[in-house]
Amino acid sequence: MADRKRVLLVDDDVDFSASVRKILERGLGVEIDVAYDGVEGGAKVAANPPDLIVLDVMMPNKDGYKLCAELKADERFKAIPVILLTAVADHIPTTTYSQYDGMATEAEEYVPKPVEPEELLRIVKRFLG
């Protein structure tokens, strides 16, 4: 099916990525590509831009905030919707990341983990049209 939407999921948690992949493929029938850090995610966007990016924040090599900023600064990719899906929250004292930082990015949506599958499907569907 040529008009099938493509989503790039960038998250270093293999088990979580598998769960999200299954939810989106079954719930929306979208094609999912997975990257496990920000460097790999950026390379996959450059090689084959997706229709939507679901992006974790705390990852090795390049975090989600940095990747989001790079993509939104690039004319080729800035129109791709980015959903930050992350465990970063104000109540986590052991991280230098903050929920405020995430909401200050140019990402279209900031969704804290854990998220109910139905809520994730609703959000992704909204941006895929």
Tab-separated table of N, CA and C in Angstrom:
chain	number	residue	atom	x	y	z
A	1	MET	N	0.858	-1.182	0.000
A	1	MET	CA	0.000	0.000	0.000
A	1	MET	C	0.899	1.239	0.000
A	2	ALA	N	0.899	1.968	-1.083
A	2	ALA	CA	1.820	3.093	-1.270
A	2	ALA	C	1.507	4.288	-0.359
A	3	ASP	N	0.254	4.467	0.018
A	3	ASP	CA	-0.107	5.637	0.809
A	3	ASP	C	-0.074	5.378	2.318
A	4	ARG	N	0.499	4.277	2.719
A	4	ARG	CA	0.607	3.945	4.144
A	4	ARG	C	1.555	4.927	4.824
A	5	LYS	N	1.121	5.501	5.924
A	5	LYS	CA	1.927	6.479	6.657
A	5	LYS	C	3.101	5.789	7.337
A	6	ARG	N	4.217	6.536	7.439
A	6	ARG	CA	5.436	6.025	8.061
A	6	ARG	C	5.742	6.817	9.321
A	7	VAL	N	6.043	6.091	10.400
A	7	VAL	CA	6.397	6.688	11.676
A	7	VAL	C	7.782	6.202	12.059
A	8	LEU	N	8.632	7.130	12.469
A	8	LEU	CA	9.934	6.775	13.016
A	8	LEU	C	9.838	6.865	14.528
A	9	LEU	N	10.112	5.757	15.195
A	9	LEU	CA	10.130	5.688	16.650
A	9	LEU	C	11.596	5.683	17.084
A	10	VAL	N	11.988	6.659	17.900
A	10	VAL	CA	13.367	6.757	18.375
A	10	VAL	C	13.352	6.620	19.892
A	11	ASP	N	13.810	5.464	20.382
A	11	ASP	CA	13.804	5.183	21.821
A	11	ASP	C	14.832	4.101	22.100
A	12	ASP	N	15.659	4.300	23.116
A	12	ASP	CA	16.721	3.340	23.415
A	12	ASP	C	16.234	2.125	24.197
A	13	ASP	N	15.008	2.112	24.658
A	13	ASP	CA	14.455	0.978	25.388
A	13	ASP	C	13.846	-0.002	24.375
A	14	VAL	N	14.526	-1.130	24.176
A	14	VAL	CA	14.115	-2.102	23.163
A	14	VAL	C	12.712	-2.648	23.433
A	15	ASP	N	12.426	-2.986	24.691
A	15	ASP	CA	11.114	-3.542	25.025
A	15	ASP	C	9.997	-2.511	24.835
A	16	PHE	N	10.244	-1.288	25.280
A	16	PHE	CA	9.250	-0.233	25.109
A	16	PHE	C	9.017	0.036	23.627
A	17	SER	N	10.099	0.076	22.847
A	17	SER	CA	9.970	0.304	21.402
A	17	SER	C	9.124	-0.779	20.751
A	18	ALA	N	9.335	-2.026	21.151
A	18	ALA	CA	8.550	-3.133	20.591
A	18	ALA	C	7.073	-2.975	20.935
A	19	SER	N	6.781	-2.553	22.158
A	19	SER	CA	5.384	-2.348	22.573
A	19	SER	C	4.720	-1.234	21.781
A	20	VAL	N	5.412	-0.094	21.667
A	20	VAL	CA	4.851	1.039	20.928
A	20	VAL	C	4.672	0.673	19.460
A	21	ARG	N	5.636	-0.026	18.913
A	21	ARG	CA	5.543	-0.458	17.516
A	21	ARG	C	4.282	-1.284	17.299
A	22	LYS	N	4.053	-2.236	18.172
A	22	LYS	CA	2.883	-3.119	18.064
A	22	LYS	C	1.586	-2.316	18.187
A	23	ILE	N	1.538	-1.393	19.145
A	23	ILE	CA	0.345	-0.563	19.348
A	23	ILE	C	0.034	0.239	18.088
A	24	LEU	N	1.038	0.890	17.514
A	24	LEU	CA	0.813	1.754	16.348
A	24	LEU	C	0.511	0.956	15.083
A	25	GLU	N	1.223	-0.156	14.886
A	25	GLU	CA	0.965	-0.972	13.694
A	25	GLU	C	-0.444	-1.562	13.728
A	26	ARG	N	-0.825	-2.110	14.871
A	26	ARG	CA	-2.154	-2.733	14.984
A	26	ARG	C	-3.270	-1.696	15.036
A	27	GLY	N	-3.023	-0.613	15.763
A	27	GLY	CA	-4.072	0.379	15.971
A	27	GLY	C	-4.309	1.308	14.800
A	28	LEU	N	-3.243	1.607	14.048
A	28	LEU	CA	-3.383	2.582	12.960
A	28	LEU	C	-2.950	2.051	11.599
A	29	GLY	N	-2.340	0.879	11.570
A	29	GLY	CA	-1.895	0.315	10.301
A	29	GLY	C	-0.760	1.086	9.657
A	30	VAL	N	0.030	1.767	10.486
A	30	VAL	CA	1.146	2.539	9.960
A	30	VAL	C	2.397	1.674	9.864
A	31	GLU	N	3.313	2.105	9.045
A	31	GLU	CA	4.620	1.452	8.936
A	31	GLU	C	5.535	2.083	9.973
A	32	ILE	N	6.242	1.271	10.741
A	32	ILE	CA	7.109	1.768	11.805
A	32	ILE	C	8.559	1.441	11.488
A	33	ASP	N	9.410	2.433	11.622
A	33	ASP	CA	10.855	2.237	11.583
A	33	ASP	C	11.346	2.617	12.975
A	34	VAL	N	12.359	1.905	13.481
A	34	VAL	CA	12.844	2.146	14.835
A	34	VAL	C	14.321	2.502	14.808
A	35	ALA	N	14.691	3.490	15.618
A	35	ALA	CA	16.092	3.849	15.865
A	35	ALA	C	16.274	3.835	17.383
A	36	TYR	N	17.479	3.493	17.838
A	36	TYR	CA	17.690	3.309	19.271
A	36	TYR	C	18.528	4.404	19.923
A	37	ASP	N	18.840	5.457	19.203
A	37	ASP	CA	19.445	6.654	19.795
A	37	ASP	C	19.265	7.810	18.824
A	38	GLY	N	19.613	9.015	19.276
A	38	GLY	CA	19.394	10.201	18.462
A	38	GLY	C	20.240	10.262	17.201
A	39	VAL	N	21.433	9.708	17.246
A	39	VAL	CA	22.291	9.704	16.056
A	39	VAL	C	21.677	8.826	14.972
A	40	GLU	N	21.284	7.607	15.352
A	40	GLU	CA	20.645	6.698	14.402
A	40	GLU	C	19.324	7.292	13.905
A	41	GLY	N	18.579	7.917	14.798
A	41	GLY	CA	17.314	8.535	14.405
A	41	GLY	C	17.509	9.636	13.380
A	42	GLY	N	18.499	10.500	13.608
A	42	GLY	CA	18.787	11.561	12.652
A	42	GLY	C	19.192	11.018	11.290
A	43	ALA	N	19.979	9.957	11.289
A	43	ALA	CA	20.413	9.343	10.029
A	43	ALA	C	19.220	8.749	9.276
A	44	LYS	N	18.301	8.136	10.011
A	44	LYS	CA	17.125	7.548	9.357
A	44	LYS	C	16.202	8.630	8.804
A	45	VAL	N	16.068	9.742	9.495
A	45	VAL	CA	15.256	10.847	8.979
A	45	VAL	C	15.880	11.374	7.685
A	46	ALA	N	17.196	11.558	7.691
A	46	ALA	CA	17.877	12.090	6.508
A	46	ALA	C	17.773	11.133	5.317
A	47	ALA	N	17.845	9.837	5.582
A	47	ALA	CA	17.812	8.849	4.505
A	47	ALA	C	16.419	8.660	3.925
A	48	ASN	N	15.395	8.746	4.765
A	48	ASN	CA	14.029	8.487	4.322
A	48	ASN	C	13.056	9.183	5.277
A	49	PRO	N	12.790	10.461	5.073
A	49	PRO	CA	11.969	11.221	6.014
A	49	PRO	C	10.595	10.587	6.256
A	50	PRO	N	10.245	10.388	7.532
A	50	PRO	CA	8.945	9.804	7.864
A	50	PRO	C	7.844	10.859	7.869
A	51	ASP	N	6.625	10.412	8.057
A	51	ASP	CA	5.485	11.318	8.178
A	51	ASP	C	5.356	11.875	9.592
A	52	LEU	N	5.954	11.175	10.574
A	52	LEU	CA	5.850	11.544	11.983
A	52	LEU	C	7.016	10.909	12.735
A	53	ILE	N	7.479	11.592	13.782
A	53	ILE	CA	8.544	11.053	14.626
A	53	ILE	C	8.038	10.997	16.063
A	54	VAL	N	8.171	9.828	16.693
A	54	VAL	CA	7.895	9.656	18.119
A	54	VAL	C	9.262	9.517	18.768
A	55	LEU	N	9.581	10.453	19.667
A	55	LEU	CA	10.963	10.633	20.112
A	55	LEU	C	11.089	10.611	21.631
A	56	ASP	N	11.946	9.716	22.121
A	56	ASP	CA	12.294	9.692	23.536
A	56	ASP	C	13.261	10.839	23.804
A	57	VAL	N	13.475	11.174	25.065
A	57	VAL	CA	14.402	12.250	25.414
A	57	VAL	C	15.735	11.710	25.896
A	58	MET	N	15.718	10.911	26.940
A	58	MET	CA	16.968	10.436	27.543
A	58	MET	C	17.489	9.224	26.787
A	59	MET	N	18.470	9.468	25.908
A	59	MET	CA	19.063	8.414	25.088
A	59	MET	C	20.564	8.635	24.985
A	60	PRO	N	21.296	7.567	24.697
A	60	PRO	CA	22.742	7.718	24.509
A	60	PRO	C	23.060	8.416	23.183
A	61	ASN	N	24.261	8.932	23.094
A	61	ASN	CA	24.843	9.533	21.885
A	61	ASN	C	24.252	10.891	21.502
A	62	LYS	N	22.947	10.999	21.461
A	62	LYS	CA	22.287	12.293	21.211
A	62	LYS	C	20.892	12.204	21.801
A	63	ASP	N	20.561	13.128	22.696
A	63	ASP	CA	19.241	13.045	23.330
A	63	ASP	C	18.149	13.591	22.408
A	64	GLY	N	16.918	13.343	22.804
A	64	GLY	CA	15.772	13.738	21.992
A	64	GLY	C	15.595	15.231	21.842
A	65	TYR	N	15.944	16.005	22.874
A	65	TYR	CA	15.838	17.460	22.759
A	65	TYR	C	16.772	17.975	21.671
A	66	LYS	N	17.999	17.454	21.653
A	66	LYS	CA	18.973	17.907	20.659
A	66	LYS	C	18.543	17.490	19.252
A	67	LEU	N	18.109	16.240	19.098
A	67	LEU	CA	17.656	15.791	17.784
A	67	LEU	C	16.456	16.608	17.317
A	68	CYS	N	15.504	16.849	18.193
A	68	CYS	CA	14.337	17.649	17.825
A	68	CYS	C	14.768	19.039	17.364
A	69	ALA	N	15.667	19.672	18.099
A	69	ALA	CA	16.137	21.011	17.741
A	69	ALA	C	16.817	21.000	16.369
A	70	GLU	N	17.632	19.985	16.111
A	70	GLU	CA	18.319	19.892	14.813
A	70	GLU	C	17.322	19.714	13.675
A	71	LEU	N	16.335	18.861	13.879
A	71	LEU	CA	15.343	18.623	12.828
A	71	LEU	C	14.496	19.859	12.562
A	72	LYS	N	14.092	20.555	13.618
A	72	LYS	CA	13.252	21.740	13.449
A	72	LYS	C	14.033	22.923	12.869
A	73	ALA	N	15.367	22.885	12.955
A	73	ALA	CA	16.199	23.938	12.366
A	73	ALA	C	16.534	23.661	10.902
A	74	ASP	N	16.203	22.478	10.425
A	74	ASP	CA	16.538	22.069	9.065
A	74	ASP	C	15.295	22.195	8.176
A	75	GLU	N	15.384	23.013	7.148
A	75	GLU	CA	14.245	23.251	6.251
A	75	GLU	C	13.673	21.957	5.673
A	76	ARG	N	14.510	20.951	5.461
A	76	ARG	CA	14.043	19.693	4.867
A	76	ARG	C	13.140	18.905	5.807
A	77	PHE	N	13.309	19.095	7.114
A	77	PHE	CA	12.628	18.233	8.080
A	77	PHE	C	11.729	18.958	9.076
A	78	LYS	N	11.750	20.279	9.086
A	78	LYS	CA	11.045	21.005	10.148
A	78	LYS	C	9.533	20.828	10.126
A	79	ALA	N	8.969	20.440	9.005
A	79	ALA	CA	7.520	20.245	8.940
A	79	ALA	C	7.082	18.865	9.437
A	80	ILE	N	8.028	17.969	9.697
A	80	ILE	CA	7.679	16.640	10.202
A	80	ILE	C	7.242	16.783	11.662
A	81	PRO	N	6.029	16.365	11.997
A	81	PRO	CA	5.594	16.458	13.391
A	81	PRO	C	6.450	15.565	14.296
A	82	VAL	N	6.795	16.102	15.467
A	82	VAL	CA	7.565	15.365	16.465
A	82	VAL	C	6.743	15.277	17.744
A	83	ILE	N	6.592	14.054	18.231
A	83	ILE	CA	5.940	13.814	19.513
A	83	ILE	C	7.015	13.342	20.473
A	84	LEU	N	7.277	14.124	21.506
A	84	LEU	CA	8.198	13.690	22.556
A	84	LEU	C	7.410	12.781	23.493
A	85	LEU	N	7.848	11.534	23.595
A	85	LEU	CA	7.215	10.536	24.456
A	85	LEU	C	8.278	10.100	25.448
A	86	THR	N	8.184	10.581	26.675
A	86	THR	CA	9.309	10.440	27.572
A	86	THR	C	8.922	10.278	29.034
A	87	ALA	N	9.833	9.679	29.780
A	87	ALA	CA	9.647	9.526	31.224
A	87	ALA	C	10.117	10.763	31.973
A	88	VAL	N	10.679	11.745	31.279
A	88	VAL	CA	11.120	12.974	31.939
A	88	VAL	C	9.901	13.691	32.498
A	89	ALA	N	9.949	13.943	33.775
A	89	ALA	CA	8.848	14.656	34.437
A	89	ALA	C	9.424	15.456	35.589
A	90	ASP	N	8.702	16.443	36.013
A	90	ASP	CA	9.171	17.297	37.106
A	90	ASP	C	9.430	16.526	38.393
A	91	HIS	N	8.793	15.382	38.581
A	91	HIS	CA	8.940	14.639	39.831
A	91	HIS	C	10.158	13.708	39.838
A	92	ILE	N	10.992	13.717	38.790
A	92	ILE	CA	12.188	12.874	38.749
A	92	ILE	C	13.390	13.732	39.131
A	93	PRO	N	13.876	13.621	40.365
A	93	PRO	CA	14.961	14.496	40.826
A	93	PRO	C	16.352	14.069	40.359
A	94	THR	N	16.483	12.881	39.775
A	94	THR	CA	17.806	12.354	39.441
A	94	THR	C	18.236	12.633	38.008
A	95	THR	N	17.603	13.550	37.342
A	95	THR	CA	17.952	13.844	35.960
A	95	THR	C	18.130	15.345	35.759
A	96	THR	N	18.949	15.691	34.780
A	96	THR	CA	19.129	17.103	34.441
A	96	THR	C	18.091	17.550	33.414
A	97	TYR	N	17.292	16.607	32.918
A	97	TYR	CA	16.232	16.932	31.967
A	97	TYR	C	15.008	17.382	32.748
A	98	SER	N	14.200	18.230	32.116
A	98	SER	CA	12.967	18.630	32.783
A	98	SER	C	11.808	18.630	31.798
A	99	GLN	N	10.624	18.493	32.344
A	99	GLN	CA	9.414	18.541	31.535
A	99	GLN	C	9.282	19.918	30.881
A	100	TYR	N	9.673	20.946	31.591
A	100	TYR	CA	9.624	22.297	31.038
A	100	TYR	C	10.483	22.407	29.783
A	101	ASP	N	11.695	21.824	29.837
A	101	ASP	CA	12.571	21.845	28.660
A	101	ASP	C	11.898	21.180	27.467
A	102	GLY	N	11.200	20.090	27.727
A	102	GLY	CA	10.524	19.379	26.645
A	102	GLY	C	9.401	20.197	26.042
A	103	MET	N	8.648	20.848	26.879
A	103	MET	CA	7.545	21.662	26.372
A	103	MET	C	8.049	22.924	25.687
A	104	ALA	N	9.306	23.307	25.944
A	104	ALA	CA	9.879	24.493	25.313
A	104	ALA	C	10.466	24.183	23.933
A	105	THR	N	10.560	22.911	23.574
A	105	THR	CA	11.072	22.569	22.244
A	105	THR	C	10.020	22.899	21.198
A	106	GLU	N	10.388	22.728	19.951
A	106	GLU	CA	9.429	22.948	18.869
A	106	GLU	C	8.644	21.688	18.545
A	107	ALA	N	8.729	20.679	19.408
A	107	ALA	CA	7.943	19.465	19.198
A	107	ALA	C	6.460	19.821	19.214
A	108	GLU	N	5.695	19.106	18.428
A	108	GLU	CA	4.261	19.377	18.346
A	108	GLU	C	3.518	18.887	19.590
A	109	GLU	N	4.061	17.900	20.272
A	109	GLU	CA	3.374	17.341	21.440
A	109	GLU	C	4.401	16.799	22.418
A	110	TYR	N	4.088	16.914	23.702
A	110	TYR	CA	4.922	16.377	24.778
A	110	TYR	C	4.043	15.426	25.583
A	111	VAL	N	4.398	14.134	25.580
A	111	VAL	CA	3.576	13.123	26.228
A	111	VAL	C	4.421	12.385	27.263
A	112	PRO	N	4.042	12.463	28.538
A	112	PRO	CA	4.796	11.741	29.557
A	112	PRO	C	4.486	10.240	29.541
A	113	LYS	N	5.547	9.435	29.791
A	113	LYS	CA	5.374	7.996	29.991
A	113	LYS	C	5.019	7.790	31.452
A	114	PRO	N	4.255	6.798	31.772
A	114	PRO	CA	3.585	5.870	30.856
A	114	PRO	C	2.357	6.532	30.225
A	115	VAL	N	2.019	6.048	29.055
A	115	VAL	CA	0.846	6.557	28.353
A	115	VAL	C	-0.042	5.368	28.009
A	116	GLU	N	-1.330	5.564	28.143
A	116	GLU	CA	-2.275	4.511	27.775
A	116	GLU	C	-2.256	4.326	26.254
A	117	PRO	N	-2.336	3.100	25.771
A	117	PRO	CA	-2.319	2.864	24.320
A	117	PRO	C	-3.351	3.684	23.555
A	118	GLU	N	-4.559	3.798	24.096
A	118	GLU	CA	-5.617	4.554	23.403
A	118	GLU	C	-5.241	6.025	23.263
A	119	GLU	N	-4.602	6.579	24.301
A	119	GLU	CA	-4.184	7.981	24.259
A	119	GLU	C	-3.086	8.172	23.214
A	120	LEU	N	-2.127	7.250	23.186
A	120	LEU	CA	-1.054	7.332	22.192
A	120	LEU	C	-1.625	7.249	20.780
A	121	LEU	N	-2.535	6.343	20.558
A	121	LEU	CA	-3.161	6.215	19.231
A	121	LEU	C	-3.901	7.499	18.849
A	122	ARG	N	-4.609	8.083	19.796
A	122	ARG	CA	-5.355	9.323	19.520
A	122	ARG	C	-4.407	10.442	19.114
A	123	ILE	N	-3.294	10.571	19.840
A	123	ILE	CA	-2.335	11.650	19.560
A	123	ILE	C	-1.669	11.435	18.208
A	124	VAL	N	-1.197	10.232	17.950
A	124	VAL	CA	-0.515	9.958	16.679
A	124	VAL	C	-1.474	10.150	15.516
A	125	LYS	N	-2.692	9.663	15.651
A	125	LYS	CA	-3.695	9.809	14.587
A	125	LYS	C	-3.969	11.270	14.274
A	126	ARG	N	-3.998	12.109	15.318
A	126	ARG	CA	-4.247	13.542	15.116
A	126	ARG	C	-3.199	14.156	14.198
A	127	PHE	N	-1.940	13.757	14.352
A	127	PHE	CA	-0.877	14.346	13.539
A	127	PHE	C	-0.701	13.679	12.174
A	128	LEU	N	-1.208	12.470	12.024
A	128	LEU	CA	-1.104	11.803	10.730
A	128	LEU	C	-2.285	12.117	9.824
A	129	GLY	N	-3.333	12.692	10.405
A	129	GLY	CA	-4.496	13.095	9.599
A	129	GLY	C	-5.444	11.981	9.291
